[in-house]
Amino acid sequence: MTKSDLPVPNLFLIGAQKGGSTTLSRHLSQHPDIRFFSRKEPNLFSADTVDECKTRLRAAKQKTGDQTYHLDGSVDYTRYPLRAHVPNNIATLCDPQAVKFIYILRNPFDRAVSEYYWKRERYGEYVPIEEALSDTSQYVLTSSYDIQIERFLGTFDRSQFLFVKFDDYYADPNAGFAPVCDFLGLAPIAIDNPDRAWGKTDKVETKEPRFKALNRFLYNNNAVRDVIKAAMPDRMLRRTTAFLSKPVPRQQEPEGMRDRMLSGVFADSIARTETLTGLDLSDWKVAA
């Protein structure tokens, strides 16, 4: 159902970046009753205004079909305060009682570090990791799941959300996918290539931009990045990104940084996230 005159998604995979959403979206798209509304990461509802969202919906290359769910997998939707209007935009343009959300959560420090190195690869992030992962950085805020979840729960009912723990799901994707199907009211299926991680981050080797000035320009201009992503087919975008990067050994984060951040900046957020989601996050906590 829709509250506007436009077709809209009714299933959202909303997080978080570098948290396993690419692989989970591939699993979801294998189900015969689910299909992508347009493409992965369309960011249809991340604009500042409802009218701009309508423009994006009109421009979307919607895939037709009579499936039960039309999927929008956009991790930018859980990047508050960078994307502040997403819950309201979805509630305004979709049927707020009919939509469902799946939120995959990875250890907050591991996710932040993975995003940091991804930004170094793709957009020339050059700030040292300890400085980049400051308490108020977007890396940390995106990993502060309680802040992101509370934004959505202020608009939608808790029953519309399924929270999936990264480690539990990827320990056995077929077993992890069964509760997803149950949440959606769909018959379970066996996943093809369940062990393949489409969005896997290599912890031994990373990439470095060949033209750092260009990558830094893109890193600091969200609007330009959005235009490029919308204009270029996914395959061409991947090939271009690969050409603009070169492989280099990946440096590890400073010794002790993980425990310091999990027991410090992330500690209260982990506790609140555990309460909001009902997940057991004890393995994210550092013993005193």
Coordinates of C-alpha atoms in Angstrom, one line a residue, residues 2-287:
T2 CA 1.0 3.6 -0.5
K3 CA 0.0 7.0 0.7
S4 CA 1.2 8.7 -2.4
D5 CA 0.4 8.2 -6.1
L6 CA 3.8 6.5 -6.5
P7 CA 4.8 2.8 -6.1
V8 CA 7.0 2.5 -3.0
P9 CA 9.0 -0.3 -1.2
N10 CA 7.5 -2.1 1.7
L11 CA 10.6 -3.8 3.1
F12 CA 13.7 -1.9 4.2
L13 CA 17.1 -3.3 5.0
I14 CA 18.4 -0.4 6.9
G15 CA 21.8 -1.1 8.4
A16 CA 24.4 -0.7 8.9
Q17 CA 27.1 0.2 6.4
K18 CA 29.9 -2.4 6.5
G19 CA 27.7 -4.5 8.7
G20 CA 26.8 -7.4 6.3
S21 CA 23.9 -5.8 4.5
T22 CA 25.1 -6.6 1.0
T23 CA 25.2 -10.3 1.6
L24 CA 21.9 -10.3 3.5
S25 CA 20.3 -8.4 0.7
R26 CA 21.5 -11.0 -1.8
H27 CA 20.0 -13.7 0.4
L28 CA 16.7 -11.8 0.6
S29 CA 16.6 -11.3 -3.2
Q30 CA 16.8 -15.1 -3.7
H31 CA 13.4 -15.6 -2.1
P32 CA 10.6 -15.8 -4.8
D33 CA 8.4 -13.5 -2.8
I34 CA 11.0 -10.7 -2.4
R35 CA 12.6 -8.5 -5.1
F36 CA 14.6 -5.3 -5.1
F37 CA 12.4 -2.3 -5.6
S38 CA 15.0 -0.8 -7.9
R39 CA 18.7 -1.5 -7.0
K40 CA 20.9 -1.9 -3.9
E41 CA 21.4 1.4 -2.1
P42 CA 18.9 3.6 -4.0
N43 CA 18.7 6.0 -1.0
L44 CA 15.1 6.9 -2.1
F45 CA 14.1 8.3 1.3
S46 CA 17.4 9.9 2.5
A47 CA 16.6 13.4 1.0
D48 CA 15.9 16.4 3.2
T49 CA 12.4 16.8 1.8
V50 CA 9.5 14.6 0.9
D51 CA 9.3 16.3 -2.5
E52 CA 12.9 15.3 -3.3
C53 CA 12.0 11.7 -2.2
K54 CA 9.1 11.8 -4.7
T55 CA 11.5 12.9 -7.4
R56 CA 13.9 10.0 -6.6
L57 CA 11.0 7.5 -6.6
R58 CA 9.8 8.8 -10.0
A59 CA 13.4 8.4 -11.4
A60 CA 13.9 4.9 -9.9
K61 CA 14.1 2.1 -12.3
Q62 CA 11.5 0.1 -10.5
K63 CA 11.5 -3.7 -11.1
T64 CA 7.9 -4.9 -11.8
G65 CA 6.5 -8.0 -10.3
D66 CA 3.8 -9.4 -8.0
Q67 CA 6.1 -10.4 -5.1
T68 CA 4.9 -9.8 -1.6
Y69 CA 7.8 -7.6 -0.7
H70 CA 9.7 -4.9 -2.7
L71 CA 13.1 -4.4 -1.0
D72 CA 14.9 -1.1 -0.5
G73 CA 18.4 -1.9 0.9
S74 CA 20.0 1.5 1.8
V75 CA 22.4 1.6 4.7
D76 CA 22.4 5.5 4.6
Y77 CA 19.0 5.3 6.3
T78 CA 20.8 4.7 9.6
R79 CA 23.3 7.4 9.5
Y80 CA 21.7 10.0 11.7
P81 CA 22.3 12.9 12.0
L82 CA 23.8 12.9 8.5
R83 CA 20.4 11.5 7.2
A84 CA 17.9 13.0 9.6
H85 CA 14.6 12.8 7.8
V86 CA 14.4 9.1 6.7
P87 CA 11.8 7.8 9.2
N88 CA 9.4 10.8 8.5
N89 CA 9.9 10.4 4.7
I90 CA 9.1 6.7 4.8
A91 CA 6.0 7.3 7.0
T92 CA 4.8 10.1 4.8
L93 CA 5.1 8.3 1.5
C94 CA 4.4 4.7 2.5
D95 CA 1.8 3.0 4.6
P96 CA 3.4 3.3 8.0
Q97 CA 1.6 0.3 9.4
A98 CA 2.5 -2.0 6.5
V99 CA 6.3 -1.5 6.1
K100 CA 8.8 -3.8 7.7
F101 CA 12.4 -3.2 8.6
I102 CA 15.4 -5.5 9.0
Y103 CA 18.4 -4.1 10.8
I104 CA 21.7 -6.1 10.9
L105 CA 24.1 -5.1 13.7
R106 CA 27.8 -5.8 13.7
N107 CA 30.2 -5.3 16.6
P108 CA 30.3 -1.5 16.7
F109 CA 34.0 -1.1 16.8
D110 CA 34.6 -3.7 14.0
R111 CA 32.0 -2.0 11.9
A112 CA 33.5 1.5 12.4
V113 CA 37.0 0.2 11.5
S114 CA 35.7 -1.5 8.4
E115 CA 34.0 1.6 7.3
Y116 CA 37.1 3.7 8.0
Y117 CA 39.3 1.5 5.7
W118 CA 36.5 1.4 3.1
K119 CA 36.5 5.2 3.0
R120 CA 40.3 5.1 2.7
E121 CA 40.0 2.8 -0.3
R122 CA 37.1 4.5 -2.0
Y123 CA 37.3 8.2 -1.1
G124 CA 40.8 8.9 0.1
E125 CA 40.1 9.2 3.9
Y126 CA 43.4 10.4 5.2
V127 CA 42.8 11.2 8.9
P128 CA 44.6 8.8 11.2
I129 CA 42.3 6.1 12.6
E130 CA 42.4 7.2 16.2
E131 CA 41.5 10.8 15.2
A132 CA 38.9 9.7 12.6
L133 CA 37.0 7.5 15.2
S134 CA 36.4 10.4 17.6
D135 CA 33.4 10.2 19.9
T136 CA 31.4 12.5 17.7
S137 CA 32.5 11.2 14.3
Q138 CA 30.0 9.7 11.9
Y139 CA 31.9 6.4 12.1
V140 CA 31.1 6.2 15.8
L141 CA 27.5 7.6 15.5
T142 CA 26.6 5.1 12.8
S143 CA 27.9 2.3 15.1
S144 CA 25.8 3.8 18.0
Y145 CA 22.9 1.7 17.1
D146 CA 20.7 2.9 20.0
I147 CA 20.7 6.4 18.5
Q148 CA 19.7 5.1 15.1
I149 CA 17.1 2.7 16.3
E150 CA 15.4 5.2 18.6
R151 CA 14.9 7.5 15.6
F152 CA 12.8 4.8 13.9
L153 CA 11.0 3.6 16.9
G154 CA 9.7 7.1 17.4
T155 CA 7.8 6.7 14.2
F156 CA 7.1 3.0 13.7
D157 CA 6.0 0.2 16.0
R158 CA 8.6 -2.2 17.5
S159 CA 6.8 -5.2 15.9
Q160 CA 7.8 -3.9 12.5
F161 CA 11.5 -4.5 13.1
L162 CA 13.7 -7.6 13.0
F163 CA 17.1 -7.1 14.5
V164 CA 19.8 -9.5 13.3
K165 CA 23.2 -10.0 15.0
F166 CA 26.0 -10.1 12.4
D167 CA 28.0 -12.9 14.1
D168 CA 25.0 -15.1 14.8
Y169 CA 23.6 -14.8 11.2
Y170 CA 26.9 -15.4 9.4
A171 CA 27.8 -18.4 11.7
D172 CA 25.1 -20.3 9.7
P173 CA 23.3 -18.2 7.1
N174 CA 20.7 -20.8 6.4
A175 CA 19.8 -21.1 10.0
G176 CA 19.9 -17.3 10.4
F177 CA 17.6 -16.8 7.3
A178 CA 14.8 -18.9 8.7
P179 CA 13.8 -16.3 11.4
V180 CA 13.9 -13.7 8.7
C181 CA 11.4 -15.6 6.6
D182 CA 9.3 -16.2 9.7
F183 CA 9.3 -12.4 10.5
L184 CA 8.1 -11.7 7.0
G185 CA 5.5 -14.4 7.0
L186 CA 7.1 -16.3 4.2
A187 CA 8.0 -19.9 3.6
P188 CA 11.7 -20.6 4.4
I189 CA 14.1 -21.4 1.6
A190 CA 17.6 -22.8 1.3
I191 CA 20.1 -20.1 0.3
D192 CA 22.4 -20.5 -2.7
N193 CA 26.1 -19.8 -1.9
P194 CA 25.4 -19.2 1.8
D195 CA 29.1 -18.9 2.6
R196 CA 29.9 -16.2 0.0
A197 CA 30.4 -12.8 1.6
W198 CA 29.7 -10.3 -1.2
G199 CA 30.7 -7.3 0.9
K200 CA 33.6 -8.9 2.7
T201 CA 36.3 -6.6 3.9
D202 CA 39.8 -8.1 3.5
K203 CA 41.7 -7.6 6.8
V204 CA 45.1 -8.4 5.3
E205 CA 45.1 -6.3 2.1
T206 CA 43.3 -3.1 1.5
K207 CA 43.3 -0.5 -1.3
E208 CA 44.7 3.0 -1.7
P209 CA 43.4 5.6 -4.1
R210 CA 45.6 6.3 -7.1
F211 CA 44.5 9.9 -7.3
K212 CA 44.1 11.1 -3.7
A213 CA 42.9 14.6 -4.6
L214 CA 40.0 13.2 -6.6
N215 CA 39.0 10.8 -3.9
R216 CA 39.1 13.5 -1.2
F217 CA 36.9 15.7 -3.4
L218 CA 34.4 12.8 -3.7
Y219 CA 34.7 12.1 0.1
N220 CA 33.7 15.6 0.9
N221 CA 30.9 16.0 -1.6
N222 CA 28.0 13.7 -0.8
A223 CA 25.8 15.2 -3.6
V224 CA 28.4 14.5 -6.3
R225 CA 28.8 10.9 -5.1
D226 CA 25.0 10.4 -5.2
V227 CA 24.8 11.7 -8.8
I228 CA 27.6 9.4 -9.9
K229 CA 26.0 6.4 -8.2
A230 CA 22.7 7.1 -9.7
A231 CA 24.1 7.7 -13.2
M232 CA 26.5 4.7 -13.5
P233 CA 25.4 1.1 -13.7
D234 CA 26.7 -1.0 -10.8
R235 CA 29.1 -3.0 -12.8
M236 CA 30.7 0.1 -14.4
L237 CA 30.9 1.8 -11.0
R238 CA 32.7 -1.3 -9.5
R239 CA 35.2 -1.3 -12.5
T240 CA 35.8 2.4 -12.2
T241 CA 36.4 2.1 -8.5
A242 CA 38.8 -0.8 -9.0
F243 CA 40.8 1.2 -11.6
L244 CA 41.1 4.2 -9.3
S245 CA 42.6 2.0 -6.5
K246 CA 45.7 0.0 -5.9
P247 CA 46.2 -2.9 -3.4
V248 CA 48.4 -2.2 -0.4
P249 CA 49.0 -4.1 2.9
R250 CA 46.4 -3.0 5.5
Q251 CA 47.7 -1.6 8.7
Q252 CA 46.0 -2.8 11.9
E253 CA 44.4 -0.4 14.3
P254 CA 46.6 0.6 17.3
E255 CA 47.0 -2.0 20.1
G256 CA 44.3 -1.7 22.8
M257 CA 42.1 0.6 20.7
R258 CA 39.3 -1.9 20.4
D259 CA 39.0 -2.6 24.1
R260 CA 39.3 1.1 25.0
M261 CA 36.4 2.1 22.6
L262 CA 34.1 -0.9 23.5
S263 CA 34.5 -0.2 27.2
G264 CA 34.4 3.6 26.8
V265 CA 32.6 5.4 24.0
F266 CA 30.5 2.4 23.0
A267 CA 29.7 1.0 26.4
D268 CA 26.4 2.9 27.1
S269 CA 25.2 2.5 23.5
I270 CA 25.7 -1.3 23.6
A271 CA 23.7 -1.5 26.8
R272 CA 20.8 0.6 25.4
T273 CA 21.0 -1.3 22.1
E274 CA 20.6 -4.6 24.0
T275 CA 17.5 -3.3 25.7
L276 CA 16.0 -2.0 22.5
T277 CA 16.6 -5.0 20.3
G278 CA 16.4 -7.9 22.8
L279 CA 19.7 -9.3 21.4
D280 CA 22.4 -10.8 23.6
L281 CA 25.4 -8.4 23.1
S282 CA 27.5 -9.7 25.9
D283 CA 30.3 -10.6 23.5
W284 CA 30.6 -6.9 22.6
K285 CA 31.3 -5.9 26.2
V286 CA 34.8 -5.8 27.7
A287 CA 35.2 -7.3 31.1

